[in-house]
Amino acid sequence: MARVTKCRSCLVKDQSEKVKVDNMYFHDGECLDKYRKHKQFLEKEKQQKDELFYKLLKIHNIEKTIEIPPLFYMKIEEIRNDSGLLGKVDKRYKEGVPYNAISYTYDYCKKNIENVLLNMNFENKLGEMYYCLAIVRNNIVDAYNHKLNQMKQEKIQKEVVTQDMSLDYETPKRIRKDEMDISDIL
């Protein structure tokens, strides 16, 4: 008699044969595939998050990620999870701006951020980082539109190159009529 176990994906308790992965039981097939896709998604998110925070270290001249204030991590997560600042807080899971888009926006606003860091004095790193994050938050849509335009231009450029490289040039053939030709009359 098999032990009653619960599938971690569909939360159904039964005695059927299940696959054991990382000390958790899953139904073979859809539940297991769903778990593996979610795990891959989380690994990708983790890599993007690490890239973003290493970029923040460079921008703010911080040596270690430990020196980034914990409140700043919360602000980044609010942007990522698309948490509303006003009214009832609905818990959303990874529905906001992805980490790589935030990272691209930091690149897009690099000149503005450098100008602010040179010309303004902040009391602490947290204030400096919040100010830069506010710049980034205000320019996310502009960076997105900029990225779309770049992608369109690259696509058009590739199409032009492929059209130029094609050897299917058709030259119109001109048939010269001889003055002595009488085939039109016949």
Coordinates of C-alpha atoms in Angstrom, one line a residue:
M1 CA 0.0 0.0 0.0
A2 CA 1.5 3.3 -1.1
R3 CA 1.7 6.3 1.1
V4 CA -0.6 9.2 0.6
T5 CA 1.3 12.1 -0.9
K6 CA 0.3 15.5 -2.2
C7 CA 1.3 16.8 -5.6
R8 CA 2.9 20.2 -5.1
S9 CA 1.6 21.6 -8.4
C10 CA -2.1 20.6 -8.3
L11 CA -2.3 20.0 -4.5
V12 CA -4.2 16.7 -4.9
K13 CA -3.7 14.0 -2.3
D14 CA -3.6 10.5 -3.6
Q15 CA -1.7 7.2 -3.5
S16 CA -0.7 7.1 -7.1
E17 CA 2.9 6.8 -8.3
K18 CA 4.5 10.1 -8.4
V19 CA 7.9 11.5 -9.5
K20 CA 10.1 12.7 -6.6
V21 CA 12.1 15.9 -7.4
D22 CA 13.9 17.9 -4.8
N23 CA 12.1 16.1 -2.0
M24 CA 8.7 17.1 -3.5
Y25 CA 6.2 14.8 -5.2
F26 CA 4.6 15.7 -8.6
H27 CA 2.3 13.9 -11.0
D28 CA 4.3 12.7 -14.0
G29 CA 3.5 14.8 -17.0
E30 CA 1.8 18.2 -16.8
C31 CA 2.5 18.9 -13.1
L32 CA 6.2 18.0 -13.4
D33 CA 6.6 20.0 -16.7
K34 CA 5.0 23.0 -15.0
Y35 CA 7.4 22.8 -12.1
R36 CA 10.4 22.5 -14.4
K37 CA 9.3 25.5 -16.5
H38 CA 8.8 27.6 -13.4
K39 CA 12.3 26.6 -12.1
Q40 CA 13.9 27.6 -15.4
F41 CA 12.0 30.9 -15.2
L42 CA 13.3 31.5 -11.7
E43 CA 16.9 30.8 -12.8
K44 CA 16.6 33.2 -15.7
E45 CA 15.2 35.9 -13.3
K46 CA 18.0 35.3 -10.9
Q47 CA 20.6 35.9 -13.7
Q48 CA 18.9 39.1 -14.8
K49 CA 18.6 40.3 -11.3
D50 CA 22.4 39.7 -10.7
E51 CA 23.2 41.6 -13.9
L52 CA 21.1 44.5 -12.7
F53 CA 22.7 44.7 -9.3
Y54 CA 26.2 44.5 -10.7
K55 CA 25.3 47.4 -13.0
L56 CA 24.1 49.3 -9.9
L57 CA 27.4 48.6 -8.2
K58 CA 29.2 50.2 -11.1
I59 CA 26.9 53.2 -11.3
H60 CA 27.0 54.0 -7.6
N61 CA 30.6 53.1 -6.9
I62 CA 29.8 50.4 -4.4
E63 CA 32.2 47.5 -3.9
K64 CA 29.9 44.7 -2.7
T65 CA 26.2 43.9 -3.1
I66 CA 26.0 43.7 0.7
E67 CA 26.4 47.5 0.8
I68 CA 23.2 48.0 -1.2
P69 CA 20.6 49.1 1.3
P70 CA 17.8 46.5 1.8
L71 CA 15.1 49.1 1.3
F72 CA 16.4 49.6 -2.2
Y73 CA 15.9 45.9 -3.0
M74 CA 12.3 46.3 -1.9
K75 CA 11.8 49.2 -4.4
I76 CA 13.2 47.1 -7.2
E77 CA 10.9 44.3 -6.3
E78 CA 7.9 46.7 -6.3
I79 CA 8.7 47.7 -9.9
R80 CA 9.2 44.0 -10.9
N81 CA 6.0 42.8 -9.3
D82 CA 4.0 45.9 -10.4
S83 CA 2.8 46.7 -6.9
G84 CA 0.6 49.8 -6.8
L85 CA 1.7 52.4 -4.4
L86 CA -1.8 53.8 -3.7
G87 CA -5.0 52.1 -2.7
K88 CA -5.4 48.4 -2.0
V89 CA -2.2 46.4 -2.5
D90 CA -2.8 43.4 -4.8
K91 CA -0.2 40.8 -4.6
R92 CA 1.1 40.2 -8.1
Y93 CA 3.8 37.8 -9.0
K94 CA 6.4 38.9 -11.6
E95 CA 3.8 40.9 -13.7
G96 CA 5.7 44.2 -13.8
V97 CA 8.8 45.4 -15.6
P98 CA 11.4 42.6 -16.0
Y99 CA 14.9 43.0 -14.6
N100 CA 16.5 43.1 -18.0
A101 CA 14.2 46.0 -19.0
I102 CA 15.2 47.9 -15.8
S103 CA 18.8 47.2 -16.6
Y104 CA 18.4 48.5 -20.2
T105 CA 16.6 51.6 -18.8
Y106 CA 19.7 52.3 -16.6
D107 CA 21.8 52.1 -19.7
Y108 CA 19.4 54.4 -21.6
C109 CA 19.5 57.0 -18.8
K110 CA 23.2 56.7 -18.1
K111 CA 24.0 60.3 -19.1
N112 CA 21.2 61.7 -16.9
I113 CA 22.3 59.6 -14.0
E114 CA 26.0 60.6 -14.3
N115 CA 25.0 64.2 -14.5
V116 CA 22.9 64.0 -11.4
L117 CA 25.6 62.1 -9.5
L118 CA 28.2 64.8 -10.4
N119 CA 26.1 67.9 -9.7
M120 CA 24.0 66.9 -6.6
N121 CA 25.0 66.1 -3.1
F122 CA 23.1 63.3 -1.2
E123 CA 23.1 62.6 2.5
N124 CA 23.5 58.9 2.0
K125 CA 23.6 56.1 -0.6
L126 CA 20.0 55.2 -0.2
G127 CA 18.9 58.8 -1.2
E128 CA 21.2 58.7 -4.2
M129 CA 19.9 55.3 -5.3
Y130 CA 16.3 56.3 -4.8
Y131 CA 16.8 59.5 -6.9
C132 CA 18.4 57.4 -9.7
L133 CA 15.7 54.8 -9.5
A134 CA 13.1 57.6 -9.9
I135 CA 14.8 58.7 -13.1
V136 CA 14.8 55.2 -14.3
R137 CA 11.1 54.7 -13.4
N138 CA 10.1 57.8 -15.3
N139 CA 12.0 56.7 -18.4
I140 CA 11.0 53.1 -18.6
V141 CA 8.4 53.8 -21.4
D142 CA 10.9 55.9 -23.4
A143 CA 13.5 53.2 -23.1
Y144 CA 11.0 50.6 -24.3
N145 CA 10.0 52.7 -27.3
H146 CA 13.7 53.3 -28.0
K147 CA 14.3 49.5 -28.0
L148 CA 11.4 48.9 -30.3
N149 CA 12.7 51.5 -32.8
Q150 CA 16.1 49.9 -32.7
M151 CA 14.6 46.4 -33.4
K152 CA 12.5 47.8 -36.3
Q153 CA 15.6 49.4 -37.8
E154 CA 17.7 46.3 -37.5
K155 CA 14.9 44.3 -39.1
I156 CA 14.6 46.7 -42.0
Q157 CA 18.4 46.7 -42.4
K158 CA 18.5 42.9 -42.6
E159 CA 15.7 42.9 -45.2
V160 CA 17.6 45.4 -47.3
V161 CA 20.8 43.4 -47.0
T162 CA 19.0 40.2 -48.0
Q163 CA 17.4 41.9 -51.0
D164 CA 20.7 43.3 -52.1
M165 CA 22.4 40.0 -51.9
S166 CA 19.8 38.2 -53.9
L167 CA 21.0 37.4 -57.5
D168 CA 17.5 37.4 -59.0
Y169 CA 18.0 40.6 -60.9
E170 CA 15.7 40.6 -63.9
T171 CA 16.7 42.9 -66.7
P172 CA 14.1 43.7 -69.2
K173 CA 14.9 42.4 -72.6
R174 CA 14.3 44.7 -75.4
I175 CA 13.4 43.2 -78.7
R176 CA 14.5 45.3 -81.5
K177 CA 12.3 45.1 -84.5
D178 CA 13.9 45.0 -87.8
E179 CA 12.6 47.5 -90.4
M180 CA 12.4 44.8 -93.0
D181 CA 10.3 42.4 -90.7
I182 CA 6.8 41.7 -92.2
S183 CA 5.6 39.3 -89.5
D184 CA 3.2 41.9 -88.1
I185 CA 1.3 42.0 -91.4
L186 CA 0.9 38.3 -91.7

